[in-house]
Short mmCIF file of C-alpha atoms in Angstrom, two decimals:
data_model
loop_
_atom_site.label_atom_id
_atom_site.label_comp_id
_atom_site.label_asym_id
_atom_site.label_seq_id
_atom_site.Cartn_x
_atom_site.Cartn_y
_atom_site.Cartn_z
CA UNK A 1 171.00 -128.63 6.63
CA UNK A 2 172.42 -127.72 2.60
CA UNK A 3 171.34 -126.83 -0.78
CA UNK A 4 171.97 -129.21 -3.06
CA UNK A 5 172.38 -127.88 -6.88
CA UNK A 6 169.83 -128.83 -8.94
CA UNK A 7 170.59 -126.44 -12.04
CA UNK A 8 173.58 -124.92 -13.24
CA UNK A 9 172.25 -122.12 -14.73
CA UNK A 10 173.99 -118.29 -14.31
CA UNK A 11 171.50 -116.19 -13.85
CA UNK A 12 172.18 -112.79 -12.62
CA UNK A 13 169.03 -112.13 -10.83
CA UNK A 14 167.46 -115.79 -10.68
CA UNK A 15 164.03 -115.20 -8.42
CA UNK A 16 160.39 -115.87 -8.46
CA UNK A 17 159.71 -119.71 -8.61
CA UNK A 18 156.40 -120.99 -8.89
CA UNK A 19 155.58 -124.76 -9.56
CA UNK A 20 153.10 -125.96 -12.07
CA UNK A 21 152.29 -129.37 -11.44
CA UNK A 22 150.61 -129.78 -15.07
CA UNK A 23 154.19 -130.03 -15.82
CA UNK A 24 155.16 -130.99 -13.41
CA UNK A 25 157.91 -128.10 -13.01
CA UNK A 26 159.27 -125.11 -11.62
CA UNK A 27 158.98 -121.57 -13.03
CA UNK A 28 161.17 -119.42 -12.43
CA UNK A 29 162.27 -115.42 -14.46
CA UNK A 30 166.12 -114.24 -14.84
CA UNK A 31 165.10 -110.82 -14.02
CA UNK A 32 167.02 -108.23 -15.89
CA UNK A 33 166.85 -110.17 -19.06
CA UNK A 34 163.21 -110.52 -19.15
CA UNK A 35 164.11 -114.75 -19.08
CA UNK A 36 160.45 -116.86 -17.69
CA UNK A 37 162.52 -120.42 -17.67
CA UNK A 38 161.08 -124.03 -17.13
CA UNK A 39 162.98 -127.10 -14.90
CA UNK A 40 162.55 -130.47 -13.76
CA UNK A 41 163.27 -131.19 -10.26
CA UNK A 42 165.53 -133.64 -12.10
CA UNK A 43 167.51 -129.86 -13.05
CA UNK A 44 166.13 -130.81 -16.81
CA UNK A 45 166.05 -128.16 -18.42
CA UNK A 46 162.60 -127.05 -20.34
CA UNK A 47 160.73 -124.36 -22.72
CA UNK A 48 163.01 -120.88 -22.44
CA UNK A 49 161.13 -117.15 -23.68
CA UNK A 50 162.26 -113.83 -23.27
CA UNK A 51 159.62 -111.25 -22.58
CA UNK A 52 159.75 -107.34 -24.64
CA UNK A 53 161.40 -106.43 -20.60
CA UNK A 54 162.57 -107.18 -17.03
CA UNK A 55 160.14 -109.49 -15.81
CA UNK A 56 159.70 -109.21 -11.30
CA UNK A 57 157.65 -112.72 -11.30
CA UNK A 58 155.01 -115.01 -12.98
CA UNK A 59 151.53 -116.28 -12.10
CA UNK A 60 148.82 -118.87 -13.41
CA UNK A 61 145.30 -118.08 -13.96
CA UNK A 62 143.13 -121.62 -12.85
CA UNK A 63 143.01 -121.80 -16.94
CA UNK A 64 145.98 -122.33 -17.05
CA UNK A 65 147.33 -119.63 -19.00
CA UNK A 66 150.84 -117.54 -17.47
CA UNK A 67 151.65 -114.19 -17.04
CA UNK A 68 154.42 -112.26 -15.81
CA UNK A 69 154.91 -109.23 -13.91
CA UNK A 70 156.97 -106.60 -16.92
CA UNK A 71 157.78 -102.81 -15.79
CA UNK A 72 154.28 -101.47 -17.27
CA UNK A 73 152.38 -103.62 -15.81
CA UNK A 74 150.48 -107.16 -16.50
CA UNK A 75 151.69 -108.93 -19.94
CA UNK A 76 150.32 -111.77 -21.32
CA UNK A 77 153.06 -115.51 -22.49
CA UNK A 78 151.72 -115.76 -25.70
CA UNK A 79 151.30 -112.42 -27.43
CA UNK A 80 152.62 -110.50 -24.81
CA UNK A 81 149.72 -107.67 -24.78
CA UNK A 82 148.70 -106.14 -21.62
CA UNK A 83 146.55 -108.06 -19.28
CA UNK A 84 146.77 -104.86 -16.98
CA UNK A 85 148.77 -101.33 -16.79
CA UNK A 86 150.30 -99.48 -13.95
CA UNK A 87 149.77 -95.98 -13.90
CA UNK A 88 152.72 -93.92 -15.37
CA UNK A 89 155.71 -94.16 -13.05
CA UNK A 90 159.21 -93.12 -12.83
CA UNK A 91 160.66 -94.18 -15.76
CA UNK A 92 163.56 -95.94 -13.93
CA UNK A 93 160.73 -98.32 -11.76
CA UNK A 94 159.91 -101.97 -12.13
CA UNK A 95 157.97 -104.91 -11.21
CA UNK A 96 160.11 -106.93 -8.40
CA UNK A 97 157.75 -109.63 -6.92
CA UNK A 98 154.38 -110.06 -6.75
CA UNK A 99 152.32 -113.63 -6.15
CA UNK A 100 148.12 -114.28 -6.88
CA UNK A 101 146.56 -114.15 -3.90
CA UNK A 102 143.35 -116.56 -2.78
CA UNK A 103 141.01 -115.56 -4.75
CA UNK A 104 142.54 -113.95 -7.78
CA UNK A 105 144.44 -111.10 -7.40
CA UNK A 106 147.53 -110.25 -8.90
CA UNK A 107 149.35 -108.35 -5.76
CA UNK A 108 152.71 -107.26 -7.22
CA UNK A 109 155.94 -104.35 -6.17
CA UNK A 110 157.40 -101.59 -7.67
CA UNK A 111 161.29 -100.69 -6.81
CA UNK A 112 163.92 -98.56 -9.24
CA UNK A 113 166.34 -99.90 -11.65
CA UNK A 114 169.15 -100.45 -10.60
CA UNK A 115 170.78 -98.99 -7.12
CA UNK A 116 167.78 -98.60 -4.42
CA UNK A 117 165.71 -95.08 -5.11
CA UNK A 118 164.50 -94.49 -1.21
CA UNK A 119 160.98 -94.98 -1.30
CA UNK A 120 160.25 -94.60 -4.32
CA UNK A 121 158.80 -97.79 -5.10
CA UNK A 122 154.79 -99.06 -3.91
CA UNK A 123 152.86 -102.47 -3.83
CA UNK A 124 150.42 -102.63 -6.10
CA UNK A 125 146.65 -105.38 -6.43
CA UNK A 126 144.92 -106.49 -9.65
CA UNK A 127 142.64 -107.27 -11.22
CA UNK A 128 139.20 -107.02 -13.47
CA UNK A 129 138.11 -104.37 -11.99
CA UNK A 130 141.39 -101.63 -10.97
CA UNK A 131 144.95 -101.12 -10.65
CA UNK A 132 145.13 -100.89 -6.98
CA UNK A 133 147.48 -98.90 -4.44
CA UNK A 134 148.00 -100.68 -1.25
CA UNK A 135 151.86 -99.60 0.21
CA UNK A 136 153.84 -96.45 -0.75
CA UNK A 137 157.30 -95.58 0.13
CA UNK A 138 158.80 -99.51 -0.21
CA UNK A 139 162.44 -99.38 -1.43
CA UNK A 140 162.48 -102.71 -2.29
CA UNK A 141 159.21 -104.03 -2.23
CA UNK A 142 160.07 -108.02 -1.96
CA UNK A 143 158.60 -111.61 -0.35
CA UNK A 144 155.19 -111.60 -0.08
CA UNK A 145 152.63 -114.57 0.24
CA UNK A 146 149.06 -115.17 3.07
CA UNK A 147 148.15 -117.34 6.42
CA UNK A 148 145.88 -120.15 5.69
CA UNK A 149 142.42 -118.24 5.72
CA UNK A 150 144.02 -115.48 3.64
CA UNK A 151 143.05 -112.16 6.63
CA UNK A 152 146.91 -111.64 7.09
CA UNK A 153 149.04 -110.94 4.27
CA UNK A 154 153.65 -110.93 5.45
CA UNK A 155 154.93 -108.38 3.39
CA UNK A 156 158.95 -107.65 3.69
CA UNK A 157 160.51 -104.15 1.98
CA UNK A 158 163.48 -105.66 2.02
CA UNK A 159 165.51 -103.00 3.63
CA UNK A 160 163.41 -102.48 6.41
CA UNK A 161 164.79 -105.77 7.49
CA UNK A 162 161.53 -106.30 8.70
CA UNK A 163 158.61 -109.25 7.70
CA UNK A 164 155.12 -107.46 8.39
CA UNK A 165 151.89 -108.30 9.01
CA UNK A 166 149.03 -107.25 6.75
CA UNK A 167 145.24 -107.37 7.58
CA UNK A 168 144.23 -108.45 4.72
CA UNK A 169 140.36 -108.04 3.19
CA UNK A 170 139.63 -111.06 1.36
CA UNK A 171 136.66 -109.36 -0.22
CA UNK A 172 138.28 -106.45 -2.17
CA UNK A 173 141.64 -106.86 -1.43
CA UNK A 174 142.41 -104.09 0.95
CA UNK A 175 145.67 -104.25 3.48
CA UNK A 176 145.03 -102.53 6.60
CA UNK A 177 147.45 -102.51 10.29
CA UNK A 178 150.88 -102.59 9.90
CA UNK A 179 152.87 -103.93 11.68
CA UNK A 180 156.91 -105.88 12.72
CA UNK A 181 156.42 -109.46 12.28
CA UNK A 182 159.77 -110.54 12.94
CA UNK A 183 163.24 -108.88 11.75
CA UNK A 184 165.81 -110.19 11.16
CA UNK A 185 169.72 -109.20 12.31
CA UNK A 186 171.24 -107.24 9.60
CA UNK A 187 174.76 -109.73 9.93
CA UNK A 188 172.22 -113.49 9.08
CA UNK A 189 171.76 -111.08 5.46
CA UNK A 190 168.60 -108.82 4.57
CA UNK A 191 165.43 -110.83 3.28
CA UNK A 192 164.06 -110.54 -0.07
CA UNK A 193 161.79 -113.70 -1.14
CA UNK A 194 159.47 -116.43 0.76
CA UNK A 195 157.05 -118.76 0.84
CA UNK A 196 154.88 -120.32 3.46
CA UNK A 197 154.31 -123.89 4.81
CA UNK A 198 151.43 -125.63 6.52
CA UNK A 199 152.05 -125.49 9.37
CA UNK A 200 152.10 -121.26 9.17
CA UNK A 201 155.71 -121.69 8.97
CA UNK A 202 157.80 -118.24 6.57
CA UNK A 203 160.36 -119.96 4.75
CA UNK A 204 162.75 -116.42 4.02
CA UNK A 205 165.39 -116.24 1.29
CA UNK A 206 168.26 -113.84 3.26
CA UNK A 207 170.10 -112.35 1.02
CA UNK A 208 173.87 -111.52 1.16
CA UNK A 209 173.00 -114.45 4.10
CA UNK A 210 174.03 -117.60 1.76
CA UNK A 211 171.22 -118.57 2.71
CA UNK A 212 167.01 -119.42 3.82
CA UNK A 213 164.77 -119.17 7.11
CA UNK A 214 162.50 -120.94 8.98
CA UNK A 215 160.26 -118.27 10.96
CA UNK A 216 157.88 -119.57 13.83
CA UNK A 217 155.74 -117.02 15.80
CA UNK A 218 159.46 -114.62 14.18
CA UNK A 219 161.37 -116.19 15.87
CA UNK A 220 164.47 -118.27 13.60
CA UNK A 221 163.52 -122.32 13.65
CA UNK A 222 165.57 -123.82 10.90
CA UNK A 223 167.97 -122.32 7.85
CA UNK A 224 168.69 -123.97 5.03
CA UNK A 225 172.98 -123.44 3.57
CA UNK A 226 172.45 -122.43 1.01
CA UNK A 227 176.75 -122.90 -0.94
CA UNK A 228 176.52 -118.84 -2.19
CA UNK A 229 175.32 -114.77 -0.36
CA UNK A 230 172.90 -114.25 -2.47
CA UNK A 231 169.58 -116.27 -2.10
CA UNK A 232 166.57 -115.09 -3.96
CA UNK A 233 163.58 -116.78 -3.85
CA UNK A 234 162.30 -120.56 -2.26
CA UNK A 235 159.14 -122.33 -3.62
CA UNK A 236 158.06 -125.81 -3.14
CA UNK A 237 157.25 -128.50 -5.26
CA UNK A 238 156.83 -131.47 -6.20
CA UNK A 239 153.73 -133.48 -6.11
CA UNK A 240 153.99 -133.56 -2.14
CA UNK A 241 155.52 -129.96 -2.65
CA UNK A 242 157.45 -131.56 0.02
CA UNK A 243 160.27 -129.83 -1.68
CA UNK A 244 162.16 -126.65 -1.99
CA UNK A 245 164.14 -125.21 -5.09
CA UNK A 246 165.81 -121.34 -4.12
CA UNK A 247 166.88 -119.67 -6.69
CA UNK A 248 170.42 -116.93 -6.44
CA UNK A 249 172.03 -114.55 -7.91
CA UNK A 250 174.88 -113.71 -9.63
CA UNK A 251 174.73 -110.09 -9.86
CA UNK A 252 177.22 -107.83 -8.55
CA UNK A 253 179.54 -110.68 -7.26
CA UNK A 254 182.38 -111.83 -9.65
CA UNK A 255 182.46 -114.22 -12.95
CA UNK A 256 183.83 -116.61 -11.46
CA UNK A 257 182.58 -117.16 -8.04
CA UNK A 258 180.95 -120.91 -7.74
CA UNK A 259 177.24 -121.33 -7.58
CA UNK A 260 175.54 -117.77 -7.99
CA UNK A 261 172.66 -117.35 -9.86
CA UNK A 262 171.86 -121.11 -9.44
CA UNK A 263 169.15 -123.16 -8.49
CA UNK A 264 169.01 -125.19 -5.70
CA UNK A 265 167.39 -127.76 -3.68
CA UNK A 266 166.71 -129.84 -0.57
CA UNK A 267 163.90 -131.69 0.99
CA UNK A 268 163.03 -129.70 4.64
CA UNK A 269 161.05 -131.98 6.08
CA UNK A 270 157.82 -130.18 5.68
CA UNK A 271 155.01 -129.62 2.89
CA UNK A 272 153.94 -126.16 1.39
CA UNK A 273 151.28 -124.57 -0.51
CA UNK A 274 150.39 -124.80 -3.72
CA UNK A 275 150.54 -121.30 -5.03
CA UNK A 276 147.22 -119.25 -5.89
CA UNK A 277 145.79 -118.69 -9.39
CA UNK A 278 144.85 -115.33 -11.70
CA UNK A 279 141.16 -114.93 -12.15
CA UNK A 280 139.68 -115.69 -15.67
CA UNK A 281 140.20 -112.00 -15.78
CA UNK A 282 143.72 -112.53 -16.82
CA UNK A 283 143.92 -114.44 -19.55
#
């Protein structure tokens, strides 16, 4: 299966696509540029907003307002104020991938800007009560998502080449019992962002591999080719959540590299799940 061009964007580091059912658009970010962008499934660009710093991910609250994960914590779109602040960390750390969990917390991780520093990052949980450290000694905190019952969290620290599973406690947001769920052979690329379909299959972007793969029970069952190598993140989109929108990155590639940093679209033959919303605490 081959993904087709949705939008010529040329993003340096396109990431974090989220379907917005109210606007019928995909919200996505160009991380280091601090840009939050929108695109319809017809390829029409919507409004764009530039946050005051790098933005690794975005999420919507139940009321429909949006926040972004910036180096210091979570930032409201409408006035750039902080919803929740991370503890003081090294100056070269920033937020990377993140999502709302099934009960409305935000879970997201950090990494260093520029050359990744081994085990300098970590994974955090945000809610109205606290900012909680979940996992430390992470190098590139990346894709994450939850099983249908919310009791398993899947997580990627890219250089490990693994997708790990944790037991997830919905009552307090704590994780336990970390174990490897799947390993991506390095010759296929490095695992980056991910999403989950209605049958529990994980769709994982392969940085350097020019593809998104579906895994079930830890094994690859499907592969979508993307015509540029640095594939960053897929998300299910559309009124029936049966389209897959895929972000990519141009960073480090030849400026003439075709398709790098553009957005792509395909019909995978299965539907996904609507992104979780943050609770009212994040308004």
